[in-house]
Coordinates of C-alpha atoms and ligand atoms in Angstrom, one line a residue:
X1 CA 40.4 -22.2 33.0
X2 CA 39.1 -23.4 36.7
X3 CA 36.6 -26.4 36.8
X4 CA 35.3 -27.5 40.1
X5 CA 32.6 -29.3 41.8
X6 CA 30.2 -27.9 44.2
X7 CA 27.1 -28.8 45.8
X8 CA 25.5 -25.6 45.8
X9 CA 25.7 -22.9 43.0
X10 CA 24.1 -20.2 45.4
X11 CA 27.5 -20.0 47.1
X12 CA 29.6 -19.2 44.5
X13 CA 27.9 -16.1 43.0
X14 CA 28.0 -17.3 39.2
X15 CA 27.5 -14.7 36.4
X16 CA 25.2 -17.0 34.8
X17 CA 23.6 -20.3 36.1
X18 CA 23.0 -22.9 33.4
X19 CA 20.0 -25.3 33.9
X20 CA 18.4 -28.2 31.6
X21 CA 15.2 -28.7 30.1
X22 CA 14.0 -31.8 28.2
X23 CA 11.7 -32.0 25.8
X24 CA 8.2 -32.7 27.0
X25 CA 9.4 -33.1 30.7
X26 CA 8.4 -29.3 31.7
X27 CA 7.4 -25.9 30.9
X28 CA 9.3 -24.3 33.5
X29 CA 12.5 -24.7 35.5
X30 CA 11.9 -24.6 39.4
X31 CA 14.7 -24.0 41.8
X32 CA 14.4 -25.0 45.1
X33 CA 10.8 -23.3 45.0
X34 CA 12.7 -19.9 45.0
X35 CA 12.6 -19.0 41.5
X36 CA 10.3 -20.2 38.8
X37 CA 11.6 -19.7 35.1
X38 CA 8.9 -19.5 32.7
X39 CA 10.3 -21.2 29.4
X40 CA 7.0 -20.3 27.5
X41 CA 7.6 -21.3 24.1
X42 CA 11.0 -22.9 24.7
X43 CA 10.7 -26.6 23.9
X44 CA 13.8 -27.7 25.0
X45 CA 14.7 -29.3 21.6
X46 CA 18.3 -30.8 21.6
X47 CA 21.2 -27.8 21.3
X48 CA 19.0 -24.9 21.8
X49 CA 19.2 -22.3 24.3
X50 CA 17.2 -19.8 26.0
X51 CA 18.9 -16.7 28.4
X52 CA 16.7 -15.4 30.9
X53 CA 17.7 -12.1 32.8
X54 CA 16.7 -12.6 36.6
X55 CA 16.5 -8.7 37.2
X56 CA 18.1 -9.1 40.7
X57 CA 15.7 -11.6 42.0
X58 CA 18.1 -14.5 42.1
X59 CA 21.6 -15.4 42.9
X60 CA 22.8 -15.2 39.4
X61 CA 22.0 -12.2 37.0
X62 CA 21.5 -14.7 33.9
X63 CA 20.1 -18.1 33.6
X64 CA 20.6 -20.0 30.6
X65 CA 18.5 -22.8 29.8
X66 CA 19.9 -25.7 27.7
X67 CA 17.5 -27.6 25.7
X68 CA 18.4 -31.3 25.7
X69 CA 15.9 -32.9 23.7
X70 CA 14.3 -36.3 24.5
X71 CA 15.5 -37.9 27.8
X72 CA 15.6 -41.3 26.3
X73 CA 17.8 -40.1 23.6
X74 CA 20.3 -38.2 25.8
X75 CA 23.8 -39.3 26.4
X76 CA 27.4 -38.6 27.3
X77 CA 28.4 -37.2 24.1
X78 CA 25.2 -35.0 23.8
X79 CA 26.3 -33.5 27.5
X80 CA 29.6 -32.7 26.0
X81 CA 28.1 -31.0 23.0
X82 CA 25.7 -29.1 25.3
X83 CA 28.1 -27.8 27.9
X84 CA 30.4 -26.6 25.1
X85 CA 27.4 -24.9 23.5
X86 CA 26.7 -23.2 26.8
X87 CA 30.1 -22.0 27.3
X88 CA 29.9 -20.6 23.5
X89 CA 27.0 -18.8 24.2
X90 CA 27.9 -16.9 27.6
X91 CA 31.6 -16.2 26.8
X92 CA 30.9 -13.6 24.2
X93 CA 28.1 -11.8 26.9
X94 CA 31.3 -11.8 29.3
X95 CA 29.7 -14.1 31.8
X96 CA 32.9 -15.5 32.8
X97 CA 32.0 -17.2 36.1
X98 CA 29.7 -20.1 35.2
X99 CA 27.6 -22.6 37.2
X100 CA 26.1 -25.4 36.0
X101 CA 23.0 -27.1 37.8
X102 CA 21.9 -29.5 35.1
X103 CA 19.8 -32.7 35.5
X104 CA 21.5 -35.0 33.0
X105 CA 20.8 -38.1 35.2
X106 CA 24.6 -39.3 35.3
X107 CA 27.8 -38.3 36.5
X108 CA 28.8 -35.9 33.6
X109 CA 32.1 -34.6 35.0
X110 CA 34.6 -36.0 32.8
X111 CA 32.4 -35.1 29.6
X112 CA 31.3 -31.9 30.9
X113 CA 34.9 -30.8 31.6
X114 CA 36.1 -31.9 28.4
X115 CA 33.0 -30.1 26.7
X116 CA 33.8 -26.9 28.8
X117 CA 37.4 -26.8 27.3
X118 CA 36.2 -27.5 23.8
X119 CA 33.6 -24.8 24.2
X120 CA 36.0 -22.4 25.6
X121 CA 38.9 -22.8 22.9
X122 CA 40.0 -20.2 20.8
X123 CA 43.4 -19.7 18.8
X124 CA 44.3 -15.9 19.4
X125 CA 47.9 -16.2 20.4
X126 CA 48.5 -13.8 17.2
X127 CA 45.6 -11.4 17.6
X128 CA 45.9 -8.1 19.4
X129 CA 42.0 -8.5 20.2
X130 CA 41.5 -11.5 22.2
X131 CA 38.4 -13.5 22.3
X132 CA 36.3 -13.5 25.1
X133 CA 36.4 -16.8 27.5
X134 CA 35.0 -18.2 30.5
X135 CA 37.4 -18.3 33.7
X136 CA 35.3 -20.5 36.1
X137 CA 33.2 -23.2 35.5
X138 CA 31.2 -25.1 38.3
X139 CA 29.3 -28.4 38.0
X140 CA 26.7 -29.5 40.8
X141 CA 26.1 -33.6 41.0
X142 CA 29.6 -34.4 39.6
X143 CA 32.4 -36.4 41.2
X144 CA 36.0 -34.3 41.6
X145 CA 37.7 -37.2 40.3
X146 CA 35.6 -37.2 37.0
X147 CA 36.5 -33.6 36.5
X148 CA 40.3 -34.7 37.1
X149 CA 40.3 -37.1 34.3
X150 CA 38.5 -34.9 32.0
X151 CA 41.0 -31.9 32.4
X152 CA 43.7 -34.1 31.5
X153 CA 42.1 -35.0 28.4
X154 CA 40.9 -31.7 27.6
X155 CA 44.6 -30.3 28.3
X156 CA 45.9 -32.5 25.9
X157 CA 43.5 -31.6 23.3
X158 CA 44.1 -27.8 23.9
X159 CA 47.8 -28.7 23.6
X160 CA 47.4 -30.4 20.3
X161 CA 45.1 -28.1 18.9
X162 CA 47.4 -25.2 19.6
X163 CA 50.3 -26.9 18.0
X164 CA 48.4 -28.0 14.7
X165 CA 47.0 -24.3 14.3
X166 CA 50.5 -22.6 14.8
X167 CA 52.1 -21.7 11.3
X168 CA 54.7 -23.7 9.9
X169 CA 57.3 -21.1 10.5
X170 CA 56.7 -21.7 14.4
X171 CA 55.8 -25.6 14.1
X172 CA 59.5 -26.8 12.8
X173 CA 60.8 -30.3 13.2
X174 CA 63.2 -28.6 15.5
X175 CA 60.3 -27.1 17.5
X176 CA 58.4 -30.7 17.8
X177 CA 61.8 -32.2 19.0
X178 CA 62.1 -29.3 21.5
X179 CA 58.6 -30.1 22.9
X180 CA 59.3 -33.8 23.2
X181 CA 62.4 -33.1 25.0
X182 CA 60.4 -30.9 27.5
X183 CA 58.0 -33.2 28.4
X184 CA 57.5 -34.6 32.2
X185 CA 57.2 -38.2 32.8
X186 CA 58.7 -39.5 29.4
X187 CA 62.1 -40.1 28.2
X188 CA 62.9 -38.6 24.7
X189 CA 65.5 -39.1 22.2
X190 CA 65.7 -37.1 19.2
X191 CA 67.8 -38.7 16.1
X192 CA 69.6 -36.3 14.2
X193 CA 70.0 -36.4 10.5
X194 CA 73.1 -38.7 10.3
X195 CA 71.7 -41.0 12.5
X196 CA 68.7 -41.1 10.7
X197 CA 70.8 -42.3 7.8
X198 CA 72.5 -44.9 9.9
X199 CA 69.3 -46.3 10.7
X200 CA 68.8 -46.4 7.0
X201 CA 65.4 -44.7 6.6
X202 CA 65.7 -43.6 2.8
X203 CA 62.2 -43.1 2.6
X204 CA 61.7 -40.6 5.2
X205 CA 65.1 -39.1 4.6
X206 CA 64.1 -38.5 0.9
X207 CA 61.0 -36.7 1.9
X208 CA 62.9 -34.1 3.8
X209 CA 65.8 -33.7 1.9
X210 CA 64.1 -30.6 0.0
X211 CA 63.9 -28.4 3.2
X212 CA 66.3 -26.1 4.6
X213 CA 65.2 -27.5 8.1
X214 CA 66.7 -30.9 8.8
X215 CA 64.3 -33.8 9.7
X216 CA 64.2 -34.8 13.4
X217 CA 63.4 -38.5 14.2
X218 CA 61.6 -38.0 17.8
X219 CA 60.9 -41.1 20.0
X220 CA 59.3 -40.6 23.5
X221 CA 58.7 -43.3 26.0
X222 CA 56.6 -43.7 29.3
X223 CA 57.2 -46.4 31.1
X224 CA 55.9 -48.3 34.1
X225 CA 56.9 -51.5 36.2
X226 CA 55.3 -54.5 34.8
X227 CA 53.0 -53.2 31.9
X228 CA 50.3 -55.2 31.1
X229 CA 50.6 -53.9 27.6
X230 CA 53.2 -52.1 25.4
X231 CA 51.8 -49.8 22.5
X232 CA 53.4 -47.5 20.0
X233 CA 51.8 -44.6 18.4
X234 CA 53.2 -42.9 15.4
X235 CA 51.8 -39.5 14.3
X236 CA 52.5 -38.2 10.9
X237 CA 54.7 -35.1 11.4
X238 CA 54.9 -33.3 7.9
X239 CA 55.5 -30.1 9.4
X240 CA 54.5 -28.4 6.0
X241 CA 53.3 -30.3 3.0
X242 CA 53.7 -28.3 -0.2
X243 CA 53.7 -31.5 -2.3
X244 CA 57.0 -31.2 -3.0
X245 CA 58.0 -31.2 -6.8
X246 CA 54.7 -32.3 -7.5
X247 CA 53.4 -29.2 -6.1
X248 CA 50.0 -28.6 -4.8
X249 CA 47.8 -25.9 -6.4
X250 CA 47.3 -22.9 -3.8
X251 CA 44.1 -23.8 -2.5
X252 CA 45.1 -27.0 -1.4
X253 CA 48.3 -26.0 0.2
X254 CA 46.6 -23.3 2.4
X255 CA 45.9 -25.5 5.3
X256 CA 49.1 -27.6 5.0
X257 CA 50.8 -26.4 8.1
X258 CA 48.1 -28.8 9.7
X259 CA 49.9 -32.0 7.9
X260 CA 51.6 -32.7 11.4
X261 CA 48.0 -32.9 13.3
X262 CA 49.1 -36.6 13.8
X263 CA 52.0 -35.9 15.4
X264 CA 50.7 -33.0 17.6
X265 CA 48.1 -35.6 18.7
X266 CA 51.0 -37.9 19.8
X267 CA 52.8 -34.8 21.5
X268 CA 49.4 -34.1 23.4
X269 CA 49.1 -37.5 24.6
X270 CA 52.6 -37.8 25.7
X271 CA 52.1 -34.6 27.6
X272 CA 49.6 -36.0 30.1
X273 CA 50.2 -39.6 29.8
X274 CA 52.5 -39.7 32.9
X275 CA 49.8 -37.8 35.2
X276 CA 46.8 -40.5 33.9
X277 CA 49.6 -43.3 35.0
X278 CA 48.2 -46.2 32.8
X279 CA 49.9 -49.5 33.5
X280 CA 50.8 -49.5 29.6
X281 CA 54.1 -48.7 28.2
X282 CA 53.4 -45.8 25.6
X283 CA 55.9 -45.0 22.6
X284 CA 55.5 -41.8 20.8
X285 CA 57.1 -42.0 17.6
X286 CA 57.3 -38.8 15.2
X287 CA 59.4 -38.8 11.8
X288 CA 59.4 -35.0 11.5
X289 CA 60.2 -33.1 8.3
X290 CA 58.9 -30.8 5.7
X291 CA 58.0 -31.5 1.9
X292 CA 59.4 -28.9 0.0
X293 CA 60.5 -28.4 -3.6
X294 CA 64.2 -27.1 -4.1
X295 CA 67.1 -28.0 -5.8
X296 CA 67.9 -30.8 -3.3
X297 CA 64.3 -32.2 -3.4
X298 CA 63.6 -35.8 -4.2
X299 CA 62.3 -36.3 -7.5
X300 CA 59.6 -38.1 -9.3
X301 CA 61.0 -41.3 -10.4
X302 CA 63.7 -41.6 -7.6
X303 CA 63.7 -45.1 -6.0
X304 CA 64.1 -45.2 -2.3
X305 CA 65.2 -47.8 0.0
X306 CA 63.2 -48.1 3.5
X307 CA 64.5 -49.2 6.5
X308 CA 63.2 -52.8 6.1
X309 CA 65.1 -53.1 2.8
X310 CA 61.7 -52.6 0.6
X311 CA 62.5 -50.6 -2.4
X312 CA 60.0 -47.6 -3.4
X313 CA 59.5 -46.1 -6.9
X314 CA 58.5 -42.4 -6.3
X315 CA 55.4 -41.8 -8.4
X316 CA 54.3 -38.7 -6.9
X317 CA 56.3 -36.7 -4.4
X318 CA 52.9 -35.5 -2.7
X319 CA 52.3 -39.0 -1.4
X320 CA 55.0 -38.3 1.3
X321 CA 53.3 -38.9 4.5
X322 CA 53.1 -42.7 3.9
X323 CA 57.1 -42.4 3.1
X324 CA 58.0 -41.0 6.4
X325 CA 55.7 -43.5 7.9
X326 CA 56.9 -46.4 6.1
X327 CA 60.5 -46.2 8.0
X328 CA 58.4 -45.1 11.2
X329 CA 56.7 -48.3 11.2
X330 CA 59.7 -50.4 10.5
X331 CA 61.2 -48.6 13.7
X332 CA 58.2 -49.3 15.9
X333 CA 58.0 -53.0 14.5
X334 CA 61.6 -53.5 16.1
X335 CA 60.5 -52.1 19.7
X336 CA 59.0 -55.2 20.9
X337 CA 55.5 -53.6 21.5
X338 CA 52.2 -55.6 21.3
X339 CA 50.5 -53.1 19.2
X340 CA 51.5 -50.2 17.0
X341 CA 48.9 -47.3 16.1
X342 CA 49.7 -44.8 13.4
X343 CA 47.5 -41.5 12.9
X344 CA 48.0 -39.5 10.0
X345 CA 46.5 -36.8 7.8
X346 CA 47.0 -39.2 5.0
X347 CA 45.0 -39.0 2.0
X348 CA 42.5 -36.4 0.3
X349 CA 40.6 -39.5 -0.5
X350 CA 39.8 -40.2 3.0
X351 CA 38.7 -36.6 3.3
X352 CA 36.4 -37.0 0.2
X353 CA 34.8 -40.2 1.4
X354 CA 33.9 -39.2 5.1
X355 CA 34.0 -35.3 5.4
X356 CA 34.8 -34.1 8.3
X357 CA 32.4 -36.3 10.4
X358 CA 34.5 -39.3 10.8
X359 CA 38.0 -40.7 10.5
X360 CA 39.2 -43.8 8.4
X361 CA 40.7 -46.5 10.1
X362 CA 42.0 -50.1 8.9
X363 CA 44.6 -52.6 10.1
X364 CA 46.1 -56.1 10.4
X365 CA 44.1 -57.1 13.2
X366 CA 40.2 -57.2 13.6
X367 CA 40.2 -57.0 17.3
X368 CA 42.5 -54.0 17.6
X369 CA 40.6 -52.2 15.1
X370 CA 37.4 -52.7 16.6
X371 CA 38.5 -51.9 20.2
X372 CA 40.0 -48.5 19.0
X373 CA 37.0 -47.9 17.2
X374 CA 35.0 -48.4 20.1
X375 CA 37.1 -46.4 22.7
X376 CA 36.8 -43.6 20.1
X377 CA 33.1 -43.6 19.9
X378 CA 32.7 -43.9 23.3
X379 CA 34.5 -40.8 24.5
X380 CA 32.9 -38.8 21.1
X381 CA 35.1 -39.3 18.1
X382 CA 33.5 -41.2 15.0
X383 CA 35.8 -43.6 12.9
X384 CA 34.7 -45.6 10.2
X385 CA 36.5 -49.0 8.7
X386 CA 38.1 -48.5 5.3
X387 CA 38.3 -51.8 3.3
X388 CA 41.6 -53.7 2.6
X389 CA 40.6 -55.9 0.0
X390 CA 44.1 -56.8 -1.7
X391 CA 42.6 -55.6 -4.9
X392 CA 43.4 -52.0 -3.6
X393 CA 47.0 -52.7 -3.8
X394 CA 47.1 -53.4 -7.3
X395 CA 47.9 -49.8 -8.4
X396 CA 51.1 -49.8 -6.0
X397 CA 53.0 -52.2 -8.2
X398 CA 56.2 -50.7 -9.9
X399 CA 58.0 -52.2 -13.0
X400 CA 61.4 -50.8 -11.6
X401 CA 61.1 -51.2 -7.6
X402 CA 59.4 -53.5 -5.2
X403 CA 56.4 -51.1 -5.0
X404 CA 55.4 -47.6 -5.8
X405 CA 54.0 -44.9 -3.4
X406 CA 50.6 -44.3 -5.1
X407 CA 47.9 -46.4 -6.1
X408 CA 46.1 -44.4 -8.3
X409 CA 43.1 -42.1 -7.7
X410 CA 40.4 -44.3 -6.7
X411 CA 40.4 -46.3 -3.4
X412 CA 43.2 -43.8 -2.5
X413 CA 42.5 -44.1 1.3
X414 CA 43.0 -47.8 1.4
X415 CA 45.6 -48.2 -1.1
X416 CA 47.6 -45.9 1.2
X417 CA 46.7 -48.1 4.2
X418 CA 47.8 -51.3 2.0
X419 CA 51.1 -49.4 1.2
X420 CA 51.8 -48.9 4.9
X421 CA 51.0 -52.5 5.6
X422 CA 54.2 -53.3 3.9
X423 CA 56.4 -51.7 6.5
X424 CA 54.6 -53.7 9.6
X425 CA 56.2 -56.7 10.8
X426 CA 55.1 -59.3 13.4
X427 CA 53.0 -56.7 15.3
X428 CA 49.3 -55.7 15.6
X429 CA 48.6 -52.7 13.8
X430 CA 46.3 -50.3 13.0
X431 CA 45.8 -47.1 10.9
X432 CA 43.9 -44.0 11.5
X433 CA 43.5 -41.5 8.4
X434 CA 42.5 -38.1 10.0
X435 CA 42.7 -36.0 6.8
X436 CA 39.1 -34.9 6.8
X437 CA 38.7 -34.5 10.5
X438 CA 41.8 -33.3 12.0
X439 CA 40.8 -29.5 10.9
X440 CA 37.9 -27.8 10.1
X441 CA 37.2 -25.1 7.3
X442 CA 33.7 -24.5 9.0
X443 CA 32.6 -25.1 12.6
X444 CA 31.1 -28.4 13.2
X445 CA 29.3 -29.7 16.3
X446 CA 31.4 -28.2 19.2
X447 CA 34.5 -27.2 17.4
X448 CA 35.4 -23.9 15.7
X449 CA 37.1 -23.7 12.4
X450 CA 40.9 -24.9 12.5
X451 CA 42.4 -27.9 14.6
X452 CA 40.2 -30.4 16.4
X453 CA 42.8 -32.2 18.3
X454 CA 41.3 -35.5 16.7
X455 CA 43.0 -38.9 17.9
X456 CA 43.7 -37.4 21.6
X457 CA 40.5 -38.3 23.3
X458 CA 40.3 -41.4 21.5
X459 CA 43.7 -42.9 21.9
X460 CA 43.9 -41.6 25.6
X461 CA 40.6 -43.5 26.1
X462 CA 42.0 -46.5 24.5
X463 CA 45.4 -46.8 26.4
X464 CA 43.9 -45.9 29.8
X465 CA 41.0 -48.9 29.4
Ligands
BES1 N1 48.5 -34.5 3.4 C1 48.1 -34.7 2.2 C2 46.9 -35.6 2.4 C3 45.3 -34.4 2.8 C4 44.9 -33.9 1.7 C5 45.4 -34.1 4.1 C6 43.8 -32.9 2.4 C7 44.3 -33.3 4.5 C8 43.6 -32.6 3.4 C9 49.1 -35.8 1.5 O1 50.4 -36.1 1.8 C10 48.7 -35.8 0.0 O2 49.0 -34.9 -0.6 N2 48.1 -36.9 -0.2 C11 47.9 -37.0 -1.8 C12 48.2 -38.4 -2.4 C13 48.0 -38.5 -3.8 C14 49.1 -37.7 -4.4 C15 48.2 -40.1 -4.1 C16 46.5 -36.8 -2.1 O3 45.4 -37.3 -1.3 O4 46.1 -36.1 -2.7
MN2 MN1 51.0 -34.8 0.3
ZN3 ZN1 50.8 -34.9 3.4

């Protein structure tokens, strides 16, 4: 899709012109005194639209009026949702060249571009009949540089959404490794199974040992001279989570190709990071594997030794994400970075508590958690803090090992977070649980069903601050 800044929509002959109407501000939209659109009973309530055919009397055959709600309550996030809504409204009508001449009162170039990409998104690679899409988007009253920033963020999101929407048969650990090796502007090293064993990642290895597809430990690095900060981001990379021998029921297993949404987020970020060129060193880390039941699978009751020497009794093979992350966190703790952030579809408990509305976040440094949360909110992702009271770790005690991998059903998102904390040393750390938000089983706001690319916008905004 092409997105461009223009000063005058008349020059480009759009298929549709999109205009804005704020509640209580006007009953009609008047363009340079040439064409007055009667909006009649359309009140301009937020997230409503009104389509008008112009019958040859105007430079565009259709005008779409966007209801923006009250101006005092308007903001960049609403602008993004509305642009996405406009794209979704006109695309099925085969209106492929879309000009926006909206009066939002601020430069919406970045947010509008992200919104346009989200609204235009569909995953139809495997369908013979493709979804109708918009080809060209033009914005008036925006700065081209803002569009450019938006495009990189939006392209990263699309990359992540596509990858997380792919079936597990496609998005294997090997595939994730190949993608990482092909990225421009980052150095990538992939550790094979024998090397993972040498690094003593016993928890991660156990999770992957039941699959015919071997694990791949992926380390990407974006470097700059004299970085003002060094950050490592770790994405949970379970390419399929069957639950292992503690197998999931059919309904819960159906979406478990998405259990690598955290990894897809990290790959999406690394795919654009060199073009955004922040003065921050960024490490992207993925301990990719599949959690499968088989004759070689790890078993409930097994005792594993993680990279930092801590031993873990396997209480449930379906609590596998934290085992892979444990070793990845040990690895990241040894990189000499200032901050480590992990992002993971970690617990059903987080999804139950927050639904698809917001992600959970916790960590060992209030300031880091607050800054990540603020950066997320600013660019349209919602995070809510999970409690870290030490009692949440009570259930993680084991009689035969240093800990066990589950902490009981209640408070599951917090106990999982406290489990991870055991593998972080001498570094600021935040953990983001995207189990509820990474993929949708019904459309929400500007997103269709399926992968949302959670974490991409938020972490890019945080890194590029
Ligand atoms: N990948 C799941 C978490 C999940 C659940 C993500 C639903 C998205 C939607 C994770 O590996 C898992 O199975 N967690 C278990 C942990 C339990 C066994 C302690 C869970 O949440 O039920
Ligand atoms: Mn699981
Ligand atoms: Zn999982």
